[in-house]
Every structure is written in C-alpha cells, then in structure tokens.
Short mmCIF file of C-alpha atoms in Angstrom, two decimals:
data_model
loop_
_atom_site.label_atom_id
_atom_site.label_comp_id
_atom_site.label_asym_id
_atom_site.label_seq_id
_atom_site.Cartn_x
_atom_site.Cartn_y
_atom_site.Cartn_z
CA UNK A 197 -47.88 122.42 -0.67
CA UNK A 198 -46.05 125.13 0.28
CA UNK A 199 -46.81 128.35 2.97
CA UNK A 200 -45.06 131.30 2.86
CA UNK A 201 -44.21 133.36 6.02
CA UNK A 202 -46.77 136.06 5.09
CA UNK A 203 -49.63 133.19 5.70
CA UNK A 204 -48.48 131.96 9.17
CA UNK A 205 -50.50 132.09 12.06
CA UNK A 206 -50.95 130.33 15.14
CA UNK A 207 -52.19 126.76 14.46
CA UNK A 208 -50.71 126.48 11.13
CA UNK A 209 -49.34 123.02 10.64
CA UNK A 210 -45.72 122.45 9.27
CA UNK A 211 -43.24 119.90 8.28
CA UNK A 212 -40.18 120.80 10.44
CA UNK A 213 -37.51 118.67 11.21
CA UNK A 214 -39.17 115.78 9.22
CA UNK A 215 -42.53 115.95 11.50
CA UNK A 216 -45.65 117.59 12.14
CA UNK A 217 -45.44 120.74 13.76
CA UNK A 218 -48.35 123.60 14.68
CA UNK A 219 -47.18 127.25 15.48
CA UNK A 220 -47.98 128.56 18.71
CA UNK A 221 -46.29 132.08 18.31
CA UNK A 222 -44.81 133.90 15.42
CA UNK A 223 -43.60 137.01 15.44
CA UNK A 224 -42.16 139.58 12.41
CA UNK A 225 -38.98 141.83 13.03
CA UNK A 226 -38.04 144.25 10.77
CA UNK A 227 -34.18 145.11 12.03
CA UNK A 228 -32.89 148.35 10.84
CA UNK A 229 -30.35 147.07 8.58
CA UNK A 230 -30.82 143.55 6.69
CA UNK A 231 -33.46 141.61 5.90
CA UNK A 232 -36.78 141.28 7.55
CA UNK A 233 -37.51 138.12 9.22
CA UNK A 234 -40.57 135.69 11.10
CA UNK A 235 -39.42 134.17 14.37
CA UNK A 236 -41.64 131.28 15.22
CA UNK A 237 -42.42 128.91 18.20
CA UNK A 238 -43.69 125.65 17.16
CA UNK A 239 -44.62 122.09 18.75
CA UNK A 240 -43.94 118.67 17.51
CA UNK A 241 -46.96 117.11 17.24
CA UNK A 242 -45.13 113.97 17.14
CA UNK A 243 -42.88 114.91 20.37
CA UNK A 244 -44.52 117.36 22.01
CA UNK A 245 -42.00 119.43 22.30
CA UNK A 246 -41.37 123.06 22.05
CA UNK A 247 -38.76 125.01 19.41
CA UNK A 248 -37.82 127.95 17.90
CA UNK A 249 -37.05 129.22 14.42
CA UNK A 250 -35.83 131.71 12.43
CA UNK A 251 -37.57 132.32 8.40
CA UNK A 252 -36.04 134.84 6.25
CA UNK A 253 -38.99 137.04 4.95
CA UNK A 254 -40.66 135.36 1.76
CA UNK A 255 -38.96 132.44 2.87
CA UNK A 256 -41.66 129.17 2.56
CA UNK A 257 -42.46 125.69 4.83
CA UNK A 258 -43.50 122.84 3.40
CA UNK A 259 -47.55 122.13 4.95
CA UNK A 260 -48.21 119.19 6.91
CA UNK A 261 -51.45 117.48 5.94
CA UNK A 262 -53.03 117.05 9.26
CA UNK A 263 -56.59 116.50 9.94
CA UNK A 264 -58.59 116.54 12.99
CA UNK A 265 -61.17 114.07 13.56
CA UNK A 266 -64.22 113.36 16.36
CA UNK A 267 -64.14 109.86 17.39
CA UNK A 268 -65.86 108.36 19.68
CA UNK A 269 -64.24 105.71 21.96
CA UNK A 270 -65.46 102.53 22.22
CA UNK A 271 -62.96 99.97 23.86
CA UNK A 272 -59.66 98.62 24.87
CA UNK A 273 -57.80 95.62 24.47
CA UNK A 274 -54.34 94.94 26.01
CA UNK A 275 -52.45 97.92 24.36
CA UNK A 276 -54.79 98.90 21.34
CA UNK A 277 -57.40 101.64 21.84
CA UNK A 278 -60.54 101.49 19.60
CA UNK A 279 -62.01 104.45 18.20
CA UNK A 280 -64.79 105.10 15.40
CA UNK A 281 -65.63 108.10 13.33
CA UNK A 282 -69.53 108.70 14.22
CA UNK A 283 -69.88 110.56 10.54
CA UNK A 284 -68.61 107.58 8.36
CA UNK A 285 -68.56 104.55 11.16
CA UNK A 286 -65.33 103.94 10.23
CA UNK A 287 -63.19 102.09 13.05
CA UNK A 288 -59.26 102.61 13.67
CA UNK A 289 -57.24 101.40 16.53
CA UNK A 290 -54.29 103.64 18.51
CA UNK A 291 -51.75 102.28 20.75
CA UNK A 292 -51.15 102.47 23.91
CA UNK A 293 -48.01 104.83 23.63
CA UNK A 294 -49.62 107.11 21.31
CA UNK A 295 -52.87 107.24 23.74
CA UNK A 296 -50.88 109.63 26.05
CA UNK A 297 -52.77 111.26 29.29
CA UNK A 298 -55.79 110.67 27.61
CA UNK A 299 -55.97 106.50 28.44
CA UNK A 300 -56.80 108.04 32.05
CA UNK A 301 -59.99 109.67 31.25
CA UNK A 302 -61.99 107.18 29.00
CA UNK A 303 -64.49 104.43 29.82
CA UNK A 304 -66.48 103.89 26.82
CA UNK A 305 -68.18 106.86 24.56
CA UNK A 306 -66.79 109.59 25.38
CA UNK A 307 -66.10 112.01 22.06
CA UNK A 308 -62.30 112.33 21.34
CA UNK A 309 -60.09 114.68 19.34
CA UNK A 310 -58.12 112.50 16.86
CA UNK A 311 -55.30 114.03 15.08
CA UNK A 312 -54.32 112.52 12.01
CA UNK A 313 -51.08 112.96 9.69
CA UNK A 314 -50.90 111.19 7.00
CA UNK A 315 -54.14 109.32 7.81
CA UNK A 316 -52.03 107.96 11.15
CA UNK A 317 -53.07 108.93 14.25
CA UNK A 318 -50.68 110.92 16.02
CA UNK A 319 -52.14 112.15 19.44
CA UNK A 320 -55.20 111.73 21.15
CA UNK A 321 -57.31 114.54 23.31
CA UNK A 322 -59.95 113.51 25.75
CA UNK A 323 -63.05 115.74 25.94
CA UNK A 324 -62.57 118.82 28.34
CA UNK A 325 -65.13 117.65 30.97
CA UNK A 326 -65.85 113.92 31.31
CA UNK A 327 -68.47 112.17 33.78
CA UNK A 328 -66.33 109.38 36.59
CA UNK A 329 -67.50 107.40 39.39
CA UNK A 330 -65.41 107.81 42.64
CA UNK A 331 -64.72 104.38 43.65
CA UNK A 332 -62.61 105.68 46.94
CA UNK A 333 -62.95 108.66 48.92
CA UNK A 334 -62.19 109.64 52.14
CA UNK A 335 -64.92 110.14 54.54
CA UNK A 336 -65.62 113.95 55.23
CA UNK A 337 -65.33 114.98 58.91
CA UNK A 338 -68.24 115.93 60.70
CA UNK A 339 -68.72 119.77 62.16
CA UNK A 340 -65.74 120.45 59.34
CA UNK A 341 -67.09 123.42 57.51
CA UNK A 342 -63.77 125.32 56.25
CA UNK A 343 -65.02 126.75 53.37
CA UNK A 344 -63.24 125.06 50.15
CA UNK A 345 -62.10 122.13 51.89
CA UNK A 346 -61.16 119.37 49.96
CA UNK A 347 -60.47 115.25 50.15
CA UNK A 348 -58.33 112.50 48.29
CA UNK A 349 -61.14 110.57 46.06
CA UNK A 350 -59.60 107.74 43.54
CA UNK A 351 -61.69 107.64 40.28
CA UNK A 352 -62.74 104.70 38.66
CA UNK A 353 -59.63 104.95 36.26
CA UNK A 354 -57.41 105.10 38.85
CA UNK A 355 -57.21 109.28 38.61
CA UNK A 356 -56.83 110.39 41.96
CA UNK A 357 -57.95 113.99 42.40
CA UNK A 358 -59.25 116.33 45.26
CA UNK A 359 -62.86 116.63 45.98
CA UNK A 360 -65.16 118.59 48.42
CA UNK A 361 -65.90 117.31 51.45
CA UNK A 362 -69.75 116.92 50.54
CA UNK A 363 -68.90 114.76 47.66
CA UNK A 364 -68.93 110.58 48.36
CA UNK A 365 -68.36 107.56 47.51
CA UNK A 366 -70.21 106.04 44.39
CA UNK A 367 -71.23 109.21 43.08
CA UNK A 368 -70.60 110.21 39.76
CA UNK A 369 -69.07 113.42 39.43
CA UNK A 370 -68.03 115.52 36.26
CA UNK A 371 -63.77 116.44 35.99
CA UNK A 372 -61.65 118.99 34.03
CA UNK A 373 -59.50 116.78 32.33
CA UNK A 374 -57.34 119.85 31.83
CA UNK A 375 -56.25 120.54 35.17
CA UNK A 376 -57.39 117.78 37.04
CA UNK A 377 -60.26 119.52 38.83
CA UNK A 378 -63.35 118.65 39.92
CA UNK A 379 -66.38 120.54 38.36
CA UNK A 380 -69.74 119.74 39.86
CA UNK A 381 -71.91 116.64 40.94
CA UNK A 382 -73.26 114.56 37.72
CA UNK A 383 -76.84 114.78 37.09
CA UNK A 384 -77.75 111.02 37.60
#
C-alpha cells in the first residue's frame, strides 16, 4: 500500500531504505520558485537510527505493515526471551539482541510493547514504571538530612540507579524505566 505525502504524520510507518521506518517530524515547504516539497525525519525501527528525507509534493512511500502488540513476559532461557499475547495466548520467543535495554527491566509479568513487522518482532519496550527489589544499597548516614540526597542501590537485575537515603535494602521500590529514576516506595 501506498501513502502519499499529503497523509504523513508523525508515527506513520514506512518502508525506507528496505526497512521499517516511523516519522518523527515532517515538515512542508513551499519555495518561491519550483516545486513544493515534505522534508521528513524518520527512525529505523530496525536500527534505531535517525535520517532525513526529501519527497517531492504528491510524491508516495510504500507503508510498512507494522503492528503493535501487548505481551506479557513470562521467561528466559539462555538468549531467547518468551513472551505471550494475553488476548489470543499465543507464545513467541525474541532474542537476546533484539531484546535491547529492555532485558534490564523484566522479571516475569510485566506487560511489554511488542512491535511486529512482518509478524517478526523487531523491538521490544518495557512498561514505563516497573516494581524491583534492591538487592544492594548503601547504608544512609545518620543526622544526613540534605534535602534530595541520594545513594548507589543495585537492583535485582543488576540496574544500578540512585535512591534516597530513606530507601533500603530489600525493599521493593517502583523505577522509570525511561530515565532511570526512582519513583516511589512499592506498596507491599
């Protein structure tokens, strides 16, 4: 299927360059003389990486059939991740490499973003706040009450991260996965 430049927005997924690619800025510029034109920044979903191009007004890109799916994640076995569908039950497996930063943030359950092409999975995002137990932290010094002071804590993936001072050792706490932040205690 075809889209011409008078349908793109940002998100619209495209076959550039042989891949999956979503727009993340597009812009129309009418010069004075000559023909109008849409100038468009778009990521690889394969690559991740950032370009730009030029379409001649009326000009058309070939669609990329991408879908989105919410899969929950169950386990993982050497360097297969196992996911399944909670609509359908269906069960696929991603490896390692195309895991990315997610692999960090996942124990078991937690509700994924899946993006498929072609019915392959292609990337992998983690929910935006997820629930880990510190397994390290240092110990907060007493009569130290700097407001928005912060320690090293190692999460039970291995995340390291910085934490308030209140916050200890075998506690569960709840993370951006974003930025790397901590949010708040975990209700228990």
């Amino acid at each position: 299927m075809k889209i011409s430049t008078n349908q793109f927005k940002n998100g619209t997924k495209l076959i550039l360059d042989n891949a999956p690619c979503s727009i993340v800025e597009h812009e129309f510029h009418k010069p004075g003389k000559g023909q109008a034109v849409m100038r468009v920044k778009y990521k690889n979903l394969l690559t991740g990486n950032t370009n730009d191009k030029t379409f001649k007004s009326g000009e058309s890109a070939e669609a990329a059939d991408v879908n989105h799916a919410e899969m929950e994640f169950l386990y993982h076995d050497n360097d297969s991740w196992h996911f399944m569908n909670t609509i359908n039950f269906d069960q696929i497996e991603i490896n390692s490499s195309q895991m990315g930063d997610a692999k960090k943030w996942l124990i078991g359950q937690e509700v994924c973003e899946i993006v498929l092409w072609n019915g392959q999975p292609i990337s992998v995002s983690p929910p935006v706040i997820v629930e880990l137990r510190i397994t390290t932290a240092e110990p907060g010094v007493k009569g130290d009450t700097v407001s928005g002071a912060t320690k090293n804590a190692t999460l039970e993936t291995g995340v390291e991260i910085q934490v308030p001072l209140f916050v200890n050792e075998g506690e569960i706490i709840k993370v951006d996965t974003r930025d790397m932040t901590y949010v708040a205690r975990a209700k228990s």
